[in-house]
Coordinates of N, CA, C and O in Angstrom, one line a residue:
K836 N 0.8 -1.2 0.0 CA 0.0 0.0 0.0 C 0.9 1.3 0.0 O 0.6 2.2 -0.7
R837 N 1.9 1.2 0.8 CA 2.8 2.4 0.9 C 3.4 2.7 -0.5 O 3.5 3.9 -0.9
T838 N 3.9 1.7 -1.1 CA 4.5 1.9 -2.4 C 3.5 2.5 -3.4 O 3.9 3.4 -4.2
L839 N 2.3 2.1 -3.4 CA 1.3 2.6 -4.3 C 1.0 4.1 -4.0 O 0.8 4.9 -4.9
E840 N 1.0 4.5 -2.7 CA 0.9 5.9 -2.3 C 2.0 6.7 -2.9 O 1.8 7.8 -3.4
I841 N 3.2 6.2 -2.8 CA 4.4 6.9 -3.4 C 4.2 7.0 -4.9 O 4.5 8.1 -5.5
W842 N 3.9 6.0 -5.5 CA 3.7 6.0 -7.0 C 2.6 7.0 -7.4 O 2.7 7.7 -8.4
D843 N 1.6 7.1 -6.6 CA 0.5 8.1 -6.8 C 1.1 9.5 -6.8 O 0.9 10.4 -7.6
R844 N 2.0 9.8 -5.8 CA 2.6 11.1 -5.7 C 3.5 11.4 -6.9 O 3.7 12.5 -7.3
L845 N 4.1 10.4 -7.4 CA 5.0 10.5 -8.6 C 4.2 10.5 -9.9 O 4.8 10.8 -10.9
G846 N 2.9 10.3 -9.8 CA 2.1 10.3 -11.0 C 2.1 9.1 -11.9 O 1.7 9.1 -13.0
V847 N 2.4 7.9 -11.3 CA 2.4 6.7 -12.0 C 1.5 5.6 -11.3 O 1.5 4.4 -11.8
G848 N 0.8 6.0 -10.3 CA -0.1 5.0 -9.6 C -1.1 4.3 -10.5 O -1.3 3.1 -10.5
D849 N -1.8 5.1 -11.3 CA -2.9 4.6 -12.2 C -2.4 3.5 -13.2 O -2.9 2.4 -13.2
P850 N -1.3 3.8 -14.0 CA -0.9 2.8 -14.9 C -0.4 1.5 -14.2 O -0.6 0.4 -14.7
M851 N 0.2 1.7 -13.0 CA 0.7 0.6 -12.3 C -0.4 -0.3 -11.8 O -0.4 -1.6 -12.0
V852 N -1.5 0.3 -11.3 CA -2.6 -0.5 -10.8 C -3.4 -1.1 -12.0 O -3.8 -2.3 -11.9
D853 N -3.5 -0.3 -13.1 CA -4.2 -0.8 -14.2 C -3.5 -2.1 -14.8 O -4.2 -3.0 -15.3
K854 N -2.2 -2.1 -14.8 CA -1.4 -3.2 -15.4 C -1.3 -4.4 -14.5 O -1.3 -5.5 -14.9
G855 N -1.2 -4.1 -13.2 CA -0.9 -5.1 -12.2 C -2.2 -5.9 -11.8 O -3.3 -5.6 -12.2
V856 N -1.9 -7.0 -11.1 CA -3.0 -7.8 -10.5 C -3.2 -7.4 -9.1 O -2.3 -7.5 -8.3
S857 N -4.4 -6.8 -8.8 CA -4.6 -6.3 -7.4 C -5.1 -7.4 -6.5 O -5.9 -8.3 -7.0
W858 N -4.7 -7.3 -5.3 CA -5.3 -8.3 -4.3 C -5.2 -7.7 -2.9 O -4.3 -6.9 -2.6
N859 N -6.1 -8.1 -2.0 CA -6.1 -7.6 -0.6 C -6.1 -8.8 0.4 O -5.6 -8.6 1.5
V860 N -6.6 -9.9 -0.1 CA -6.7 -11.1 0.8 C -5.6 -12.1 0.5 O -5.4 -12.5 -0.6
G861 N -4.8 -12.4 1.5 CA -3.8 -13.4 1.4 C -4.2 -14.7 2.0 O -5.0 -14.7 3.0
K862 N -3.8 -15.8 1.4 CA -4.2 -17.1 1.9 C -2.9 -18.0 2.0 O -2.1 -18.0 1.2
V863 N -2.9 -18.8 3.1 CA -1.8 -19.7 3.3 C -2.3 -21.1 3.3 O -3.3 -21.4 3.9
F864 N -1.6 -21.9 2.5 CA -2.1 -23.3 2.3 C -1.0 -24.3 2.8 O 0.2 -24.0 2.7
F865 N -1.4 -25.4 3.3 CA -0.6 -26.6 3.6 C -1.1 -27.7 2.7 O -2.2 -28.2 3.0
K866 N -0.4 -28.0 1.7 CA -0.9 -29.0 0.7 C -2.1 -28.4 0.1 O -2.1 -27.3 -0.4
D867 N -3.3 -29.1 0.1 CA -4.5 -28.6 -0.4 C -5.4 -27.9 0.6 O -6.5 -27.5 0.3
Q868 N -5.0 -27.8 1.8 CA -5.8 -27.3 2.9 C -5.4 -25.8 3.2 O -4.2 -25.5 3.5
Q869 N -6.4 -24.9 3.2 CA -6.1 -23.5 3.6 C -6.0 -23.5 5.1 O -6.9 -24.0 5.8
V870 N -4.9 -23.0 5.6 CA -4.7 -22.9 7.1 C -4.8 -21.5 7.7 O -4.9 -21.4 8.9
Y871 N -4.8 -20.5 6.8 CA -4.8 -19.2 7.3 C -5.3 -18.2 6.2 O -4.9 -18.4 5.1
Q872 N -6.0 -17.2 6.6 CA -6.4 -16.2 5.6 C -6.3 -14.8 6.3 O -6.7 -14.7 7.5
F873 N -5.9 -13.8 5.6 CA -5.8 -12.5 6.2 C -6.1 -11.4 5.2 O -5.9 -11.6 4.0
N874 N -6.8 -10.4 5.6 CA -7.2 -9.3 4.8 C -6.3 -8.1 5.1 O -6.2 -7.6 6.2
L875 N -5.6 -7.6 4.1 CA -4.6 -6.5 4.3 C -5.2 -5.2 4.0 O -4.5 -4.2 4.1
L876 N -6.5 -5.1 3.7 CA -7.2 -3.9 3.5 C -8.5 -3.8 4.3 O -9.5 -3.8 3.7
P877 N -8.4 -3.8 5.6 CA -9.6 -3.8 6.4 C -10.4 -2.5 6.4 O -11.5 -2.5 6.8
E878 N -9.8 -1.4 6.0 CA -10.5 -0.1 6.1 C -11.1 0.2 4.7 O -10.4 0.2 3.7
A879 N -12.4 0.5 4.6 CA -13.0 0.8 3.3 C -12.6 2.0 2.7 O -12.8 2.2 1.5
A880 N -12.0 3.0 3.4 CA -11.7 4.3 2.8 C -10.4 4.3 2.0 O -10.1 5.3 1.4
H881 N -9.7 3.2 1.9 CA -8.4 3.2 1.2 C -8.7 3.3 -0.3 O -9.7 2.7 -0.8
E882 N -7.9 4.1 -1.0 CA -8.1 4.3 -2.4 C -7.4 3.3 -3.3 O -7.8 3.2 -4.5
R883 N -6.5 2.6 -2.8 CA -5.7 1.6 -3.5 C -5.8 0.2 -2.9 O -6.0 0.1 -1.7
P884 N -5.5 -0.8 -3.7 CA -5.5 -2.2 -3.1 C -4.3 -2.3 -2.2 O -3.4 -1.5 -2.2
A885 N -4.3 -3.3 -1.4 CA -3.2 -3.6 -0.5 C -2.0 -3.9 -1.3 O -0.9 -3.5 -0.9
F886 N -2.1 -4.7 -2.3 CA -0.9 -5.1 -3.1 C -1.3 -5.2 -4.6 O -2.5 -5.4 -4.9
I887 N -0.3 -5.0 -5.4 CA -0.5 -5.4 -6.8 C 0.7 -6.3 -7.2 O 1.8 -6.1 -6.7
N888 N 0.5 -7.3 -8.0 CA 1.6 -8.0 -8.6 C 1.9 -7.4 -10.0 O 1.0 -7.3 -10.8
L889 N 3.1 -7.0 -10.2 CA 3.5 -6.3 -11.4 C 4.9 -6.6 -11.7 O 5.8 -6.5 -10.9
Q890 N 5.1 -7.1 -13.0 CA 6.5 -7.4 -13.3 C 7.4 -6.2 -13.2 O 7.0 -5.1 -13.5
Q891 N 8.6 -6.4 -12.8 CA 9.6 -5.3 -12.6 C 9.8 -4.4 -13.8 O 9.9 -3.2 -13.7
Y892 N 9.9 -5.0 -15.0 CA 10.1 -4.2 -16.2 C 9.0 -3.2 -16.5 O 9.3 -2.2 -17.0
Y893 N 7.8 -3.6 -16.1 CA 6.7 -2.6 -16.3 C 6.8 -1.4 -15.3 O 6.7 -0.3 -15.7
C894 N 7.2 -1.8 -14.1 CA 7.4 -0.7 -13.1 C 8.5 0.2 -13.5 O 8.3 1.4 -13.5
E895 N 9.6 -0.3 -13.9 CA 10.7 0.5 -14.4 C 10.3 1.4 -15.6 O 10.7 2.5 -15.7
A896 N 9.6 0.8 -16.5 CA 9.2 1.5 -17.7 C 8.3 2.7 -17.4 O 8.5 3.8 -17.9
Y897 N 7.3 2.5 -16.5 CA 6.4 3.6 -16.1 C 7.2 4.7 -15.4 O 6.9 5.9 -15.6
L898 N 8.1 4.3 -14.5 CA 8.9 5.3 -13.8 C 9.8 6.1 -14.8 O 9.9 7.3 -14.7
V899 N 10.5 5.4 -15.7 CA 11.3 6.1 -16.6 C 10.5 7.1 -17.5 O 10.9 8.2 -17.8
E900 N 9.4 6.6 -18.0 CA 8.5 7.4 -18.9 C 8.1 8.7 -18.1 O 8.1 9.8 -18.7
R901 N 7.8 8.5 -16.8 CA 7.3 9.7 -16.1 C 8.5 10.6 -15.8 O 8.4 11.9 -15.9
C902 N 9.7 10.1 -15.5 CA 10.9 11.0 -15.3 C 11.2 11.8 -16.6 O 11.6 12.9 -16.5
L903 N 11.0 11.2 -17.7 CA 11.3 11.9 -19.0 C 10.3 13.0 -19.2 O 10.6 14.0 -20.0
Q904 N 9.1 13.0 -18.6 CA 8.1 14.1 -18.7 C 8.4 15.2 -17.7 O 7.8 16.3 -17.9
L905 N 9.2 15.0 -16.7 CA 9.4 16.0 -15.7 C 10.7 16.9 -15.9 O 11.7 16.3 -16.3
P906 N 10.6 18.1 -15.5 CA 11.8 19.0 -15.6 C 12.8 18.6 -14.4 O 12.3 18.1 -13.4
N907 N 14.0 19.0 -14.6 CA 15.0 18.8 -13.6 C 15.4 17.4 -13.2 O 15.9 17.2 -12.1
I908 N 15.0 16.5 -14.1 CA 15.4 15.1 -13.8 C 16.4 14.7 -15.0 O 16.0 14.8 -16.2
D909 N 17.5 14.2 -14.6 CA 18.5 13.9 -15.6 C 18.8 12.4 -15.4 O 19.4 12.0 -14.4
I910 N 18.4 11.6 -16.4 CA 18.6 10.1 -16.3 C 20.0 9.8 -16.9 O 20.2 10.2 -18.0
R911 N 20.8 9.2 -16.1 CA 22.2 8.8 -16.6 C 22.4 7.3 -16.5 O 22.6 6.8 -15.4
W912 N 22.3 6.6 -17.6 CA 22.4 5.2 -17.7 C 23.8 4.8 -17.5 O 24.8 5.5 -17.9
R913 N 24.0 3.6 -16.8 CA 25.3 3.0 -16.6 C 26.3 3.9 -15.8 O 27.5 3.9 -16.0
H914 N 25.7 4.7 -14.9 CA 26.5 5.5 -14.0 C 26.2 5.0 -12.6 O 25.1 4.6 -12.2
Q915 N 27.3 4.9 -11.8 CA 27.2 4.4 -10.4 C 27.9 5.3 -9.5 O 29.0 5.8 -9.6
V916 N 27.1 5.7 -8.4 CA 27.6 6.5 -7.4 C 28.5 5.7 -6.5 O 28.1 4.7 -5.9
T917 N 29.8 6.1 -6.4 CA 30.8 5.3 -5.7 C 31.3 6.0 -4.4 O 32.0 5.4 -3.7
G918 N 30.9 7.3 -4.3 CA 31.3 8.0 -3.1 C 30.4 9.2 -2.8 O 29.8 9.8 -3.8
I919 N 30.2 9.5 -1.5 CA 29.3 10.6 -1.1 C 30.0 11.3 0.0 O 30.4 10.8 1.0
A920 N 30.2 12.6 -0.2 CA 30.8 13.5 0.8 C 29.7 14.5 1.2 O 29.3 15.4 0.4
T921 N 29.1 14.4 2.3 CA 27.9 15.2 2.7 C 28.4 16.6 3.3 O 29.5 16.7 3.8
R922 N 27.6 17.6 3.1 CA 27.8 18.9 3.6 C 26.5 19.4 4.2 O 25.5 18.8 4.0
D923 N 26.5 20.6 4.8 CA 25.3 21.2 5.3 C 24.4 21.6 4.2 O 23.1 21.6 4.4
D924 N 24.9 22.0 3.0 CA 24.1 22.4 1.9 C 23.9 21.4 0.8 O 23.5 21.8 -0.3
G925 N 24.3 20.2 1.0 CA 24.2 19.2 -0.1 C 25.2 18.1 0.1 O 25.6 17.7 1.2
A926 N 25.7 17.6 -1.1 CA 26.7 16.5 -1.1 C 27.5 16.6 -2.4 O 27.0 17.1 -3.4
L927 N 28.7 16.0 -2.3 CA 29.5 15.9 -3.5 C 29.6 14.4 -3.8 O 30.1 13.6 -2.9
L928 N 29.1 14.0 -4.9 CA 29.1 12.6 -5.3 C 30.3 12.3 -6.2 O 30.7 13.1 -7.1
T929 N 30.8 11.1 -6.1 CA 31.8 10.6 -7.0 C 31.0 9.6 -7.8 O 30.4 8.6 -7.3
V930 N 31.1 9.7 -9.1 CA 30.3 8.9 -10.0 C 31.2 8.1 -11.0 O 32.1 8.8 -11.6
H931 N 31.0 6.8 -11.1 CA 31.8 6.0 -12.0 C 31.0 5.7 -13.3 O 29.8 5.3 -13.1
T932 N 31.6 5.9 -14.4 CA 30.9 5.5 -15.7 C 31.9 4.7 -16.6 O 33.1 4.7 -16.3
P933 N 31.4 4.1 -17.6 CA 32.4 3.4 -18.5 C 33.4 4.4 -19.2 O 34.4 4.0 -19.6
D934 N 33.0 5.7 -19.2 CA 33.9 6.7 -19.8 C 34.8 7.3 -18.8 O 35.6 8.2 -19.1
G935 N 34.7 6.9 -17.5 CA 35.6 7.5 -16.5 C 34.8 8.1 -15.3 O 33.5 8.2 -15.4
D936 N 35.4 8.4 -14.3 CA 34.8 9.0 -13.1 C 34.6 10.5 -13.2 O 35.4 11.2 -13.9
Y937 N 33.6 11.0 -12.5 CA 33.5 12.5 -12.4 C 32.8 12.8 -11.0 O 32.3 11.9 -10.4
A938 N 32.9 14.1 -10.6 CA 32.3 14.6 -9.4 C 31.0 15.3 -9.8 O 31.0 16.0 -10.8
L939 N 30.0 15.1 -8.9 CA 28.7 15.8 -9.2 C 28.3 16.5 -7.9 O 28.2 15.8 -6.8
D940 N 28.1 17.8 -7.9 CA 27.6 18.6 -6.8 C 26.1 18.5 -6.7 O 25.4 18.8 -7.7
A941 N 25.6 18.0 -5.6 CA 24.2 17.9 -5.4 C 23.7 18.5 -4.2 O 24.4 18.8 -3.2

């Protein structure tokens, strides 16, 4: 549920829920016998299901698509943060890429 709330704030909640398989009730079985059942959405006022099952590649695609729509987001593929020096006003990152390392002020 919490992840869906975050996805809503990022503007990708609807496509995630539409594509995923929603569920609220979990069931535990031993062989063919159900031994336990639990409802993860007991309050009627919730706007989203308790869980959705969604393949990772769909989740990543929706998030990348949304990032490309927003200003001030710079997607850098194959970059790895290898060091962080924190300051009161931000941080200085060391970033490793196939083309070499660089520093990024954040």
